[in-house]
Coordinates of C-alpha atoms in Angstrom, one line a residue:
M1 CA -17.3 44.3 5.8
K2 CA -19.1 41.6 3.7
Q3 CA -17.9 43.3 0.5
I4 CA -14.4 43.5 1.7
A5 CA -14.4 39.7 2.5
V6 CA -15.9 38.9 -1.0
L7 CA -13.3 41.2 -2.7
H8 CA -10.5 39.6 -0.7
I9 CA -11.6 36.1 -1.8
D10 CA -11.7 37.2 -5.4
D11 CA -8.3 38.9 -5.2
P12 CA -6.2 37.8 -2.2
S13 CA -3.2 39.8 -3.3
A14 CA -5.1 43.1 -3.0
G15 CA -4.2 45.2 0.0
S16 CA -6.2 48.0 1.6
R17 CA -5.4 50.6 -1.2
R18 CA -6.5 48.3 -4.0
L19 CA -9.6 47.2 -2.1
S20 CA -10.4 50.8 -1.4
R21 CA -10.4 51.5 -5.1
Y22 CA -12.6 48.5 -5.8
L23 CA -15.1 49.5 -3.1
T24 CA -15.2 53.1 -4.4
R25 CA -16.0 51.8 -7.9
L26 CA -18.7 49.5 -6.6
T27 CA -20.5 51.9 -4.2
D28 CA -19.9 55.2 -6.1
R29 CA -18.7 56.6 -2.7
S30 CA -15.2 57.5 -1.7
I31 CA -13.9 55.0 0.8
C32 CA -10.6 55.8 2.5
C33 CA -7.9 53.1 2.4
K34 CA -7.3 53.7 6.1
R35 CA -10.8 52.6 6.9
V36 CA -10.4 49.5 4.7
R37 CA -7.1 48.8 6.4
R38 CA -8.7 49.0 9.9
L39 CA -11.6 46.8 8.8
M40 CA -9.2 44.3 7.2
W41 CA -7.3 44.2 10.6
V42 CA -10.6 43.6 12.5
M43 CA -11.5 40.8 10.1
G44 CA -8.0 39.3 10.3
L45 CA -7.4 39.7 6.5
E46 CA -4.1 40.6 4.9
A47 CA -2.8 40.6 1.4
I48 CA -0.9 37.6 0.1
Y49 CA 2.3 38.6 -1.6
P50 CA 5.9 37.5 -1.7
R51 CA 7.7 38.7 1.5
K52 CA 11.1 40.3 1.4
R53 CA 13.9 37.7 1.2
I54 CA 16.7 38.0 3.7
T55 CA 19.9 36.6 2.4
I56 CA 21.5 33.9 4.6
P57 CA 25.2 33.6 3.9
G58 CA 26.2 30.0 3.5
D59 CA 29.4 28.2 3.7
P60 CA 31.4 29.1 0.5
S61 CA 33.3 25.8 0.6
G62 CA 30.1 24.0 -0.6
I63 CA 29.7 26.1 -3.7
H64 CA 31.2 24.7 -6.9
S65 CA 32.0 26.5 -10.1
Y66 CA 29.6 26.3 -13.0
L67 CA 30.8 23.3 -15.0
L68 CA 28.2 23.4 -17.8
R69 CA 29.3 26.7 -19.4
G70 CA 30.2 26.0 -23.0
L71 CA 29.0 22.4 -22.9
D72 CA 27.3 21.3 -26.1
I73 CA 24.0 19.6 -25.1
N74 CA 23.0 17.6 -28.1
R75 CA 21.0 14.6 -26.9
P76 CA 18.3 13.7 -24.5
N77 CA 19.3 12.6 -21.0
Q78 CA 22.7 14.2 -21.3
V79 CA 22.0 16.9 -18.7
G80 CA 19.1 17.0 -16.1
A81 CA 18.3 19.9 -13.9
A82 CA 16.5 19.9 -10.5
D83 CA 15.0 22.8 -8.7
I84 CA 12.6 23.6 -5.8
T85 CA 9.9 26.3 -6.2
Y86 CA 8.0 27.8 -3.3
I87 CA 4.4 28.3 -4.1
P88 CA 2.7 30.8 -1.7
M89 CA -0.6 29.7 -0.3
Q90 CA -3.2 31.2 2.0
K91 CA -1.3 29.8 5.0
G92 CA 2.3 28.9 4.4
F93 CA 3.8 27.4 1.2
M94 CA 3.6 24.3 -1.0
Y95 CA 6.9 23.1 -2.5
L96 CA 7.3 21.9 -6.1
F97 CA 10.3 19.8 -6.9
A98 CA 10.9 19.3 -10.6
I99 CA 13.5 17.6 -12.8
V100 CA 13.9 18.8 -16.4
D101 CA 15.8 17.4 -19.3
W102 CA 17.8 20.2 -20.7
F103 CA 17.9 19.0 -24.3
S104 CA 14.2 18.4 -24.8
R105 CA 13.1 21.0 -22.1
K106 CA 10.6 18.4 -20.9
I107 CA 9.7 17.9 -17.2
V108 CA 10.9 14.4 -16.5
A109 CA 9.3 14.2 -13.0
W110 CA 7.7 16.5 -10.5
Q111 CA 6.5 16.2 -6.9
L112 CA 4.3 18.6 -4.9
S113 CA 4.5 18.6 -1.0
N114 CA 3.4 20.8 1.9
T115 CA 6.6 20.1 3.7
L116 CA 10.1 20.6 2.5
D117 CA 11.8 17.4 3.5
A118 CA 14.5 15.3 1.8
E119 CA 12.2 12.3 1.3
F120 CA 9.8 14.1 -1.1
C121 CA 12.8 15.1 -3.2
R122 CA 14.2 11.5 -3.2
R123 CA 10.9 10.1 -4.3
C124 CA 10.8 12.4 -7.3
L125 CA 14.4 11.7 -8.2
K126 CA 13.9 7.9 -8.0
R127 CA 10.8 8.2 -10.2
A128 CA 12.8 10.2 -12.8
L129 CA 15.6 7.7 -12.7
L130 CA 13.2 4.7 -13.2
L131 CA 11.4 6.3 -16.1
N132 CA 14.3 7.9 -18.0
G133 CA 17.5 6.4 -16.6
S134 CA 20.4 8.4 -15.2
P135 CA 21.5 11.5 -17.0
D136 CA 25.2 12.0 -17.5
I137 CA 25.1 15.3 -15.5
M138 CA 22.6 16.4 -12.9
N139 CA 22.6 20.2 -12.3
T140 CA 21.1 22.2 -9.4
D141 CA 21.1 25.8 -8.7
Q142 CA 23.1 25.4 -5.4
G143 CA 20.4 27.1 -3.4
L144 CA 20.3 26.5 0.3
D145 CA 17.6 23.8 -0.1
S146 CA 19.5 21.9 -2.7
R147 CA 22.7 22.1 -0.8
N148 CA 21.2 21.2 2.6
K149 CA 18.5 18.6 2.4
C150 CA 16.9 17.5 -0.8
L151 CA 19.6 16.5 -3.2
R152 CA 22.2 15.1 -0.8
L153 CA 21.4 11.5 -1.5

């Protein structure tokens, strides 16, 4: 069990099958993945991996057509883009909000938080506006988080 715990710390995305192969190589004995699965269950360990996403249909009236198609972006601060990325952690998620200048492809501002609330997005957006001014166009991906909380200022 100690070896399973050490291997799980080294590779938290490894499930019982991969840990079984690791243990077989380490001990030169065949260790069944069912045994490793049972021991992982007893120890309360499970592999960390992205879970299946379930689509939640939104209100189509809030979705706008893509207005940047064919636009010639030829100077800095013409178009900015904002997005939220979920970073899986041992328990839950961290949320990374980033604002990128499309011309230079530089990250203008970013903020990391353990809660997905509008205030952490607003702080990042205010910092980007103070440092670089207001872009002519601010683009988001129209995901649920962008439409619901963060970017409705």
